Short mmCIF file of C-alpha atoms in Angstrom, two decimals:
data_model
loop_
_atom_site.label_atom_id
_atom_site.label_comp_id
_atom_site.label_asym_id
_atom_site.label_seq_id
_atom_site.Cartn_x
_atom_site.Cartn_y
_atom_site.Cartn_z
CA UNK A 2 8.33 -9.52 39.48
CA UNK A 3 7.39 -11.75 36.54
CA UNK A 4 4.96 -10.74 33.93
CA UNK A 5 2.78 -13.20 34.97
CA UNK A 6 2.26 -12.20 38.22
CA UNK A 7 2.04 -8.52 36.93
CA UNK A 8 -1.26 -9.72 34.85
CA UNK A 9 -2.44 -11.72 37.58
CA UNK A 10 -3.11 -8.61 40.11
CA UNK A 11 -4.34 -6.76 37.23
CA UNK A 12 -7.52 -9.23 37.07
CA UNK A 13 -8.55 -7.50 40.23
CA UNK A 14 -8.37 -4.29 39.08
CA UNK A 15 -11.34 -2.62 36.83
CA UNK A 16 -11.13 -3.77 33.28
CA UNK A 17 -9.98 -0.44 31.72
CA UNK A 18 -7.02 -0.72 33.99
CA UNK A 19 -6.20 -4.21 33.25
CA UNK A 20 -6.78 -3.74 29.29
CA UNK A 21 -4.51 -0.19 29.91
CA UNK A 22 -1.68 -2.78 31.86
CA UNK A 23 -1.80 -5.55 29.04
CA UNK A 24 -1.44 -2.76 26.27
CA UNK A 25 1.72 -0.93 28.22
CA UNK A 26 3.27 -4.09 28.41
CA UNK A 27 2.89 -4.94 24.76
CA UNK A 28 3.64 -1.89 23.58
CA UNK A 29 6.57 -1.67 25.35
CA UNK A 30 7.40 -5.41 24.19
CA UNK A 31 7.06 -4.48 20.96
CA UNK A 32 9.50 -1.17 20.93
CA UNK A 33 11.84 -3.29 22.17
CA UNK A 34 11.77 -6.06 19.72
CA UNK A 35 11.46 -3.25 16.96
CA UNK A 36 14.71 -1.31 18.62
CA UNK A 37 16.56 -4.68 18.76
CA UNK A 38 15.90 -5.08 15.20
CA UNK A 39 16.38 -1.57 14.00
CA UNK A 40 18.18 0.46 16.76
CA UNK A 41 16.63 4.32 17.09
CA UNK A 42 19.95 5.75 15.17
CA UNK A 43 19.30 3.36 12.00
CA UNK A 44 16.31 4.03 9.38
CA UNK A 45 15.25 1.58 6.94
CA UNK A 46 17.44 0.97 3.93
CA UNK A 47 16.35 -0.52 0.64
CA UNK A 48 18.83 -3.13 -0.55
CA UNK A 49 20.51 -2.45 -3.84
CA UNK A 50 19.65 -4.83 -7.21
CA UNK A 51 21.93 -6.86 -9.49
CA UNK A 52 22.72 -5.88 -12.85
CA UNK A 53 20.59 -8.77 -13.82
CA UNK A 54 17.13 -7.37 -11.81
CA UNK A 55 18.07 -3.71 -13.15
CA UNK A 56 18.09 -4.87 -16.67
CA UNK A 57 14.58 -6.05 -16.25
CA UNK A 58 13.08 -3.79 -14.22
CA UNK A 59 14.41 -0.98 -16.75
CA UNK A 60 13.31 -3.59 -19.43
CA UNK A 61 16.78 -3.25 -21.30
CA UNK A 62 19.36 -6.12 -21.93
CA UNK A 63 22.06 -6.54 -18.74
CA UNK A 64 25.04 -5.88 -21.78
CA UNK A 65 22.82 -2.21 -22.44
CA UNK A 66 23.49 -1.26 -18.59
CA UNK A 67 27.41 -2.62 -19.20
CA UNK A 68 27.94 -0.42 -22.11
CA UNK A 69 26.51 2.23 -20.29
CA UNK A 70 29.15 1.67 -17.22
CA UNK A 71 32.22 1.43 -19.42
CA UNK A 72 30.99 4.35 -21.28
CA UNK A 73 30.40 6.39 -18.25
CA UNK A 74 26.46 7.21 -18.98
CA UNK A 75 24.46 7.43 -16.53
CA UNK A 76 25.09 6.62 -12.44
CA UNK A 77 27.82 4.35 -11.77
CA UNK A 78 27.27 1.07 -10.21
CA UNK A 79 28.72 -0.13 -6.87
CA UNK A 80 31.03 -2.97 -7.93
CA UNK A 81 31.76 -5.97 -5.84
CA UNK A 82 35.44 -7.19 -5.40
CA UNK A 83 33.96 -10.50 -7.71
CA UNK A 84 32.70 -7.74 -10.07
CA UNK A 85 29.03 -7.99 -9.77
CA UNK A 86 27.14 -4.56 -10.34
CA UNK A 87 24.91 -3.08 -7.88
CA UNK A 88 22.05 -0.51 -8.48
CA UNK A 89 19.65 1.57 -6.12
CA UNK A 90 16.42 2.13 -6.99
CA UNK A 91 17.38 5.84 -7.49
CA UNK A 92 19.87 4.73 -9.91
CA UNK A 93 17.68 2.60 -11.68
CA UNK A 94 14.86 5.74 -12.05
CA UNK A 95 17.88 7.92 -13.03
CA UNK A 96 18.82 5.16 -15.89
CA UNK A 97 15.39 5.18 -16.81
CA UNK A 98 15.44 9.75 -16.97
CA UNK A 99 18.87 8.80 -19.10
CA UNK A 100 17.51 6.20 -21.65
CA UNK A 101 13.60 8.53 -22.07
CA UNK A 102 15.65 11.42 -23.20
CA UNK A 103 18.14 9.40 -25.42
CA UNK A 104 17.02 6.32 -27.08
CA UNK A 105 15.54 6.68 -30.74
CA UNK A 106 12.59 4.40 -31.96
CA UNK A 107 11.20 3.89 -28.32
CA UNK A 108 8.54 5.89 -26.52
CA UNK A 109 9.92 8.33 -23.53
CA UNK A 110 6.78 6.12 -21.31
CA UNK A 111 8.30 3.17 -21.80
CA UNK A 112 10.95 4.29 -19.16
CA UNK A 113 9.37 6.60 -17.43
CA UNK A 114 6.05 5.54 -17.32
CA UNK A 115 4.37 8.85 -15.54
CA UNK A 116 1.39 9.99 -16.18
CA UNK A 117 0.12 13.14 -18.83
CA UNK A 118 -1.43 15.77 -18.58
CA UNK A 119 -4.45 14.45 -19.35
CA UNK A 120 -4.33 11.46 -17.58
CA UNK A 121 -6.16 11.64 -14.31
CA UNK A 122 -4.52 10.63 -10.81
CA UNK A 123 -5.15 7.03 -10.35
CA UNK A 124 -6.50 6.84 -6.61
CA UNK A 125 -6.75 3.02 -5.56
CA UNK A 126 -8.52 1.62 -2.63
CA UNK A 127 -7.64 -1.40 -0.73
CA UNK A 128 -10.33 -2.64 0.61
CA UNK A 129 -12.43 -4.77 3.11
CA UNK A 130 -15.14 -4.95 6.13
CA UNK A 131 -12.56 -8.39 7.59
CA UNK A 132 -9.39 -8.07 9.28
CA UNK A 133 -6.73 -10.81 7.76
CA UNK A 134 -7.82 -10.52 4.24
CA UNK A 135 -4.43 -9.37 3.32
CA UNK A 136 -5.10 -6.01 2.69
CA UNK A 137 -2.11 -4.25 4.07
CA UNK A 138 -0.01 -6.71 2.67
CA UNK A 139 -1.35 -6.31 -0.84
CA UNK A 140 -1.39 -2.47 -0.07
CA UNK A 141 2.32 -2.19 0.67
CA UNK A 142 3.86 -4.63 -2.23
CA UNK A 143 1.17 -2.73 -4.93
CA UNK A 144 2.90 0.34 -3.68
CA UNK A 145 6.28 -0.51 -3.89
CA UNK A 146 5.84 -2.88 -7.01
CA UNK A 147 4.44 0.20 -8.58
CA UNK A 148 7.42 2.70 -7.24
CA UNK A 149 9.80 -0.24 -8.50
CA UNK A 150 8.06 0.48 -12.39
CA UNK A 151 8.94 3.76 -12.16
CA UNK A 152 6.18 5.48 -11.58
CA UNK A 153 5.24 7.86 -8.75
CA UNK A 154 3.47 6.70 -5.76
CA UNK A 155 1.81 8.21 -2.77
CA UNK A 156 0.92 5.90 0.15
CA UNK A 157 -1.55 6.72 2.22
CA UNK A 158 -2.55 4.47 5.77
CA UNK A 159 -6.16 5.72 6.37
CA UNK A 160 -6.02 2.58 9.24
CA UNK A 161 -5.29 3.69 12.78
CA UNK A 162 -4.07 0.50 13.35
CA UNK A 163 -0.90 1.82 11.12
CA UNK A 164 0.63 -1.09 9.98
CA UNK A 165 1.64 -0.03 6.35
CA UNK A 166 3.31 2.56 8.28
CA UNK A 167 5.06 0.14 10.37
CA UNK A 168 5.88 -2.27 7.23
CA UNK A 169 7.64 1.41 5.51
CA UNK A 170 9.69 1.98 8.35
CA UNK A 171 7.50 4.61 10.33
CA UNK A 172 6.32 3.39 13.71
CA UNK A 173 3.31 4.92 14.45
CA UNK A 174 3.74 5.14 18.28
CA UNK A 175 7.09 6.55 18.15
CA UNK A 176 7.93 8.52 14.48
CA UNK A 177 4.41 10.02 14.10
CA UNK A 178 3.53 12.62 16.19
CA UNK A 179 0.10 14.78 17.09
CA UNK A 180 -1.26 16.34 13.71
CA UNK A 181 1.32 13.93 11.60
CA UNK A 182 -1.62 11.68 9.94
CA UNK A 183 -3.54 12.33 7.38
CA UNK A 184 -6.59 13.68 9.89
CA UNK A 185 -4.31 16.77 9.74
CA UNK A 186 -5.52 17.13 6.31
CA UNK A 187 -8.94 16.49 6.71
CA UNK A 188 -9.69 17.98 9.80
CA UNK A 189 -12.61 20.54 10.82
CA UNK A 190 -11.10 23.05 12.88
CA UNK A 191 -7.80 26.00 13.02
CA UNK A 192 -5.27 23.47 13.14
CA UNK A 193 -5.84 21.71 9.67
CA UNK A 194 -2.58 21.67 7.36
CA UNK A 195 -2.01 21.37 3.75
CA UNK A 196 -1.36 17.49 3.26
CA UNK A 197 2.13 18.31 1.57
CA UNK A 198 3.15 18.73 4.97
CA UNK A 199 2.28 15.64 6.45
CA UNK A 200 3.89 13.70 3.35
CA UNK A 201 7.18 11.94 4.00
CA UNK A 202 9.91 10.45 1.62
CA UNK A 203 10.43 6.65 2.28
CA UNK A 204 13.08 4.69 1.78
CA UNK A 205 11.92 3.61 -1.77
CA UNK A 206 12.55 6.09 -4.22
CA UNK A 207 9.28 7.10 -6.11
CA UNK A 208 7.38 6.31 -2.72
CA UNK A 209 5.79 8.23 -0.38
CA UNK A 210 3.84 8.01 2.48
CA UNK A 211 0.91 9.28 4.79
CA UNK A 212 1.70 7.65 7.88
CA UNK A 213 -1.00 6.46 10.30
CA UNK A 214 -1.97 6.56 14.04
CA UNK A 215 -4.75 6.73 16.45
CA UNK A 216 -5.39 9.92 15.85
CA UNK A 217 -7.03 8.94 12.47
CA UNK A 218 -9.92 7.96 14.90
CA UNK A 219 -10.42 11.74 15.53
CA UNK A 220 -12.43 11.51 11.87
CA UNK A 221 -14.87 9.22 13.35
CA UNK A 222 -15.56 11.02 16.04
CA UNK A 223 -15.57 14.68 15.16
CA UNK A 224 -17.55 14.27 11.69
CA UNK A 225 -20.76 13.57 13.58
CA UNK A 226 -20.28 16.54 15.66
CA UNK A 227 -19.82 18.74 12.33
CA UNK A 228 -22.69 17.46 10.32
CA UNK A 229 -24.82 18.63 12.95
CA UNK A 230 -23.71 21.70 13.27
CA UNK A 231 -23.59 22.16 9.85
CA UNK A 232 -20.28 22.94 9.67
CA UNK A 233 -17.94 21.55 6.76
CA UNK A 234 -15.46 24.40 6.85
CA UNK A 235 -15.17 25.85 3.94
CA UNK A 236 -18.36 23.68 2.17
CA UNK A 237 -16.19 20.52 2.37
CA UNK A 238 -18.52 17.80 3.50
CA UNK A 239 -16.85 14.53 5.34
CA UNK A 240 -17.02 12.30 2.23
CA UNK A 241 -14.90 14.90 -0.29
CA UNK A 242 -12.56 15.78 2.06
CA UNK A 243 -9.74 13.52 0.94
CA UNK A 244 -10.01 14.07 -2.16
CA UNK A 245 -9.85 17.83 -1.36
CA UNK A 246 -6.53 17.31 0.41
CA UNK A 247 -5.26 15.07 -2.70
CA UNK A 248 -6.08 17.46 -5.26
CA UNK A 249 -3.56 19.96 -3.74
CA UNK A 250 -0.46 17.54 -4.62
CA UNK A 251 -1.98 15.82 -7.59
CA UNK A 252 0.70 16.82 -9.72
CA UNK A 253 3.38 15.43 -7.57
CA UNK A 254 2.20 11.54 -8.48
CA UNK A 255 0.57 9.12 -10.53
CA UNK A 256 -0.84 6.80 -8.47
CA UNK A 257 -2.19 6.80 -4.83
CA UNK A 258 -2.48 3.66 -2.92
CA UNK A 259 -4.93 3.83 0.09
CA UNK A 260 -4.95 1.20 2.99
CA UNK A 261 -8.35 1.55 4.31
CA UNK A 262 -9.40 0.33 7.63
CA UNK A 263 -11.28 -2.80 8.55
CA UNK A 264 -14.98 -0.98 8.77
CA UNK A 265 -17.06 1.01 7.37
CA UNK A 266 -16.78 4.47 8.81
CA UNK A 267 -16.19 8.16 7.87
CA UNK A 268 -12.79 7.15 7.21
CA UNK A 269 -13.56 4.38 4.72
CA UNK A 270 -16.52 6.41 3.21
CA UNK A 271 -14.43 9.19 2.40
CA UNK A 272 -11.54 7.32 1.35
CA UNK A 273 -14.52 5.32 -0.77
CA UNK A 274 -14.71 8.97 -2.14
CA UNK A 275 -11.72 10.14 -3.51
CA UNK A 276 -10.83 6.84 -5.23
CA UNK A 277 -10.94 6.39 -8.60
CA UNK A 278 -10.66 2.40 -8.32
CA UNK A 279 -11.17 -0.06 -5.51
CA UNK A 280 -9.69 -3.64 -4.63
CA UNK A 281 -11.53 -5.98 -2.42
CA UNK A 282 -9.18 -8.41 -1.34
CA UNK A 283 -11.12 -11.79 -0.05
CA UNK A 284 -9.98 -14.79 1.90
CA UNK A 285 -11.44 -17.64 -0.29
CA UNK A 286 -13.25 -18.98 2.58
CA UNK A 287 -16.99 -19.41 3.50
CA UNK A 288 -16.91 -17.07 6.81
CA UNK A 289 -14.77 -14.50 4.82
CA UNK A 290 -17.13 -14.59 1.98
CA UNK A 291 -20.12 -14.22 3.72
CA UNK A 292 -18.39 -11.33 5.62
CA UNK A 293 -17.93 -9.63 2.39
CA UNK A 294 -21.04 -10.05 1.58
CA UNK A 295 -22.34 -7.84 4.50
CA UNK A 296 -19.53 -5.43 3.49
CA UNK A 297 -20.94 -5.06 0.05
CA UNK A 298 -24.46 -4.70 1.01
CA UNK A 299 -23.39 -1.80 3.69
CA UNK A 300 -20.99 -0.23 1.14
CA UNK A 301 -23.58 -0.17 -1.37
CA UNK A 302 -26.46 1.71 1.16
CA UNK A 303 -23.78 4.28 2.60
CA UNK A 304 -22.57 4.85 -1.11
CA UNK A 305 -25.74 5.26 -1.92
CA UNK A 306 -27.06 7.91 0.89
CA UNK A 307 -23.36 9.55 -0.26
CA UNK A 308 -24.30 9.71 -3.78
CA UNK A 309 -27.64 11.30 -3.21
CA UNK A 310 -25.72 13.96 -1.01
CA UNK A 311 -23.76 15.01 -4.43
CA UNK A 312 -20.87 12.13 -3.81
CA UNK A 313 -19.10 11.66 -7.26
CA UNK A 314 -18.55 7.39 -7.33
CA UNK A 315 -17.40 6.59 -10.82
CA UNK A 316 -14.81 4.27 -10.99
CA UNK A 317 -12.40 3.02 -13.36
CA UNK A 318 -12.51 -0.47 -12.44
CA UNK A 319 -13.91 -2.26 -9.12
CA UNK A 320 -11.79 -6.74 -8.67
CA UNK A 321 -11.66 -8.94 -5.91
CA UNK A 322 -8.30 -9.93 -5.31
CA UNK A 323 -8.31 -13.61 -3.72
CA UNK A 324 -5.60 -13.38 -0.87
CA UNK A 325 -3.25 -15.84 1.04
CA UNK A 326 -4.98 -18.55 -1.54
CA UNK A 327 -3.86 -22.35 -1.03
CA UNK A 328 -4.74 -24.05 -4.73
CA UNK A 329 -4.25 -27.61 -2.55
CA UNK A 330 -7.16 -26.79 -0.65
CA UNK A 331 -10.48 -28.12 -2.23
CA UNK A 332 -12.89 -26.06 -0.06
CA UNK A 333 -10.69 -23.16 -1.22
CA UNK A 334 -10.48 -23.65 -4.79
CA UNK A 335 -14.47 -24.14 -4.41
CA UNK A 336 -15.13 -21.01 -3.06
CA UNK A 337 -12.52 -19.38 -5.19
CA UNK A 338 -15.16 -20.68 -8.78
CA UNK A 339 -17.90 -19.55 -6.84
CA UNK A 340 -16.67 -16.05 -6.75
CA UNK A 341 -15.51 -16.43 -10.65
CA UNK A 342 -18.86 -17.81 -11.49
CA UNK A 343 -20.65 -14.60 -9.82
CA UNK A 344 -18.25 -11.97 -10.59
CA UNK A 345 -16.73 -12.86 -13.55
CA UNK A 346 -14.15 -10.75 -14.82
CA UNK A 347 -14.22 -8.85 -11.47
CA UNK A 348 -12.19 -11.49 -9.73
CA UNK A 349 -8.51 -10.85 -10.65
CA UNK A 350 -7.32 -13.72 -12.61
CA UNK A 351 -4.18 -14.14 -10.70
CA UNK A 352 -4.70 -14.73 -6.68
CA UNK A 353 -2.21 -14.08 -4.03
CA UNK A 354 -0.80 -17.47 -3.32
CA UNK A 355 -0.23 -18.21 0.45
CA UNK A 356 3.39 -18.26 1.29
CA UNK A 357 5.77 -19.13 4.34
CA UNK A 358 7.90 -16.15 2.53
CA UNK A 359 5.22 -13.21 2.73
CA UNK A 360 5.46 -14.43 6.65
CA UNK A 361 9.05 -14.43 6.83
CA UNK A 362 9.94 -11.27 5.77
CA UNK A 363 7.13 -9.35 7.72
CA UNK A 364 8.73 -10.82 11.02
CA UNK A 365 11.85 -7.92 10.17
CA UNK A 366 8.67 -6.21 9.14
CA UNK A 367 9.93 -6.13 5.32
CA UNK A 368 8.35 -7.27 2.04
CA UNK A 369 9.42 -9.39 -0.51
CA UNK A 370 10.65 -7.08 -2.67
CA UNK A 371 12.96 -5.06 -0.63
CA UNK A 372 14.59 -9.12 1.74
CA UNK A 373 16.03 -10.50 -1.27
CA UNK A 374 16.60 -13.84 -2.87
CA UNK A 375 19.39 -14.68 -1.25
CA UNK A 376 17.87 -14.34 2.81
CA UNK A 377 14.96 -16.68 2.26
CA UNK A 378 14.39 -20.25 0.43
CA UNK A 379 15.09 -19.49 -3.05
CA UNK A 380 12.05 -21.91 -4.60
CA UNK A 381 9.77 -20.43 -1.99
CA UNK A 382 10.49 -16.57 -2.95
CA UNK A 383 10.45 -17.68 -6.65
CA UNK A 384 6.77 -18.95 -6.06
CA UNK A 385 5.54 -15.92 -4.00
CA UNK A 386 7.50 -13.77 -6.32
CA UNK A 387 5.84 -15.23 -9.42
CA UNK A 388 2.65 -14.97 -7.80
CA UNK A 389 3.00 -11.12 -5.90
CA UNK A 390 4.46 -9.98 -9.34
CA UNK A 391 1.65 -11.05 -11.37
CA UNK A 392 -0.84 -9.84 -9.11
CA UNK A 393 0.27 -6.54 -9.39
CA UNK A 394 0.68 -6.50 -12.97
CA UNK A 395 -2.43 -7.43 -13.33
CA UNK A 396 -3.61 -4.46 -11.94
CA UNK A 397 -1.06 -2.01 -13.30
CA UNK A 398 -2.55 -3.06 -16.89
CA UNK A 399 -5.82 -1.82 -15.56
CA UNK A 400 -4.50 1.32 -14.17
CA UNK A 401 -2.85 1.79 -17.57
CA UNK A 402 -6.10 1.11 -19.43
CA UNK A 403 -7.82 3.60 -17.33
CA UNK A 404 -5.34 5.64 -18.94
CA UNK A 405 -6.06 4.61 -22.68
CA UNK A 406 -2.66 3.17 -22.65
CA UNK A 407 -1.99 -0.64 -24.12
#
């Protein structure tokens, strides 16, 4: 029977059913496209980086990393039968360990930039009240941009839609199980777990993650139910709950990237909460804008009912990233000064450039930094690469002035 017919006899049948029918059917779509492209046996692999890419990312000199391999320092590359040298990420951070301890006239951070002691845990939320403002996106390559710097990075997908779990290689239908999410965490009852053991190791080295599901909607539904019962178990209310749970393995990271979801809820309050920074990306365009607009007036009120309930909300630094941005288009570029003229210094001063490349690599469900030159148009990853780089730079030198560092 085709699928068309299938959906045709579902219009007779009550809408829950027919909804419940469309969803199977997707779902099941879906696995299979996702199996076909990354069979159950197989787990995500990052690719390994030239000399050349090392060298920089390390921020030595490509002949530094070839003295080190003929003078057996450090982990040995994997060497191509034309004699090109290949690192992993792991190799790269272990290079970095090598050079901290070693080098004279250079500062240990400059390789392994982790934070002190008294440098406070950098939480950072990614933020918005409008699906397709590139928030995921921009939540997964700050992530891994930041793991790729060397410093120590905790994921966490507060969305129950789960799709930075999907773009790190966890599907959230079939790898992440009942009690998996970070609800386990938060959660008002018995089965509540220390979030160390809901943490997993990704395929990035320096990254890790706090998967996602449905079950995250559990917050949403069980907070109400507590606050008028007046039970916070163990004088936790809703909003400091995260940050509870990321105070138990603050010592494990430096910075914690959180994908919030798409509205403004328990979740996104408490989420709100714990962060000690907050990203708003924004699709330059008038229906977006006025969205965000709503957004900020409703963040504002709930922050403020939070604050007068005890919430802590200082923040480093608050900037509107402009996302998927097309400089060609003039109604874009207008919006974009109006936002610059209002906020100022708030908007970043580098915008995520639309590209056909972000695109491309999230159909294998990858990013650009772990496809590679060599799989797409090179002048088209250059451009996103230029622009996706400098983005997150841009925000890394906040992060690090948060930190009194230059």
């Amino acid at each position: 029977m085709s699928v068309a017919v299938q959906l045709d006899r579902t219009e007779l049948a009550s809408v829950d059913e027919t909804i419940g029918a469309q969803a199977d059917l997707l779902s099941s779509q879906l696995q299979a496209m996702s199996e076909a492209l990354f069979p159950p046996s197989s787990q995500k692999v990052l690719r390994r980086f030239t000399s050349g890419e090392a060298a920089k990312l390390i921020g030595v000199s490509d002949s530094t990393l070839r003295k080190m391999t003929l003078a057996g320092e450090g982990p040995q590359p994997q060497t191509t039968s034309n004699g090109r040298r290949l690192y992993t990420l792991s190799d790269i951070n272990a290079i970095r360990r090598f050079l901290a301890q070693s080098t004279r006239g250079r500062d240990a951070l400059e390789f392994v930039p982790h934070r002190r002691p008294h440098e406070h845990l950098q939480v950072l939320a990614v933020t918005n009240f409008k699906g397709g403002s590139g928030k995921t996106t921009t939540s997964a390559h700050l992530a891994q941009y930041l793991a790729l710097q060397g410093y120590r990075v905790l994921a966490i997908d507060l969305d129950p839609q789960a799709s930075l779990s999907a773009l790190l290689g966890v599907l959230p239908e079939v790898d992440v199980g009942s009690n998996q999410t970070l609800y386990a965490a938060i959660r008002y009852d018995e089965e509540k777990r220390p979030l160390a053991d809901v943490i997993r190791s990704t395929y990035f080295d320096g990254l890790d993650l706090v998967p996602g599901n449905l079950e995250l909607m559990e917050f949403e539904h069980t907070t109400p139910r507590a606050l008028t019962a007046g039970n916070s178990t163990g004088g936790t209310i809703f909003f400091a709950r995260i940050a509870a749970a990321l105070d138990e393995v603050a010592e494990r990271y430096d910075v914690v990237v959180i994908d919030c979801p798409p509205q403004l809820g328990f979740l996104t309050l408490s989420g709100l909460c714990a962060s000690t920074s907050m990203v708003v990306t924004v699709h330059p365009q008038m229906l977006d804008v006025s969205s965000m607009s709503q957004f900020l007036l409703m963040t504002r009120d709930l922050l403020g009912v939070v604050k007068e309930a005890g919430g802590d909300l200082k923040y480093d630094f608050v900037r509107y990233l402009l996302t998927r941005f097309e400089p060609q288009d003039a109604p874009q570029t207008k919006v974009a000064a109006l936002l610059r003229n209002l906020f100022d210094d708030h908007v970043l001063t580098n915008p995520m450039v639309k590209s056909a490349a972000v695109s491309d690599a999230g159909l294998t469900k990858q990013t650009l930094y772990e496809i590679g030159r060599e799989n797409l148009t090179r002048s088209t990853y250059d451009r996103a690469m230029e622009s996706l780089d400098a983005v997150n730079a841009e925000i890394e030198s906040l992060i690090r002035k948060a930190w009194g560092r230059p």
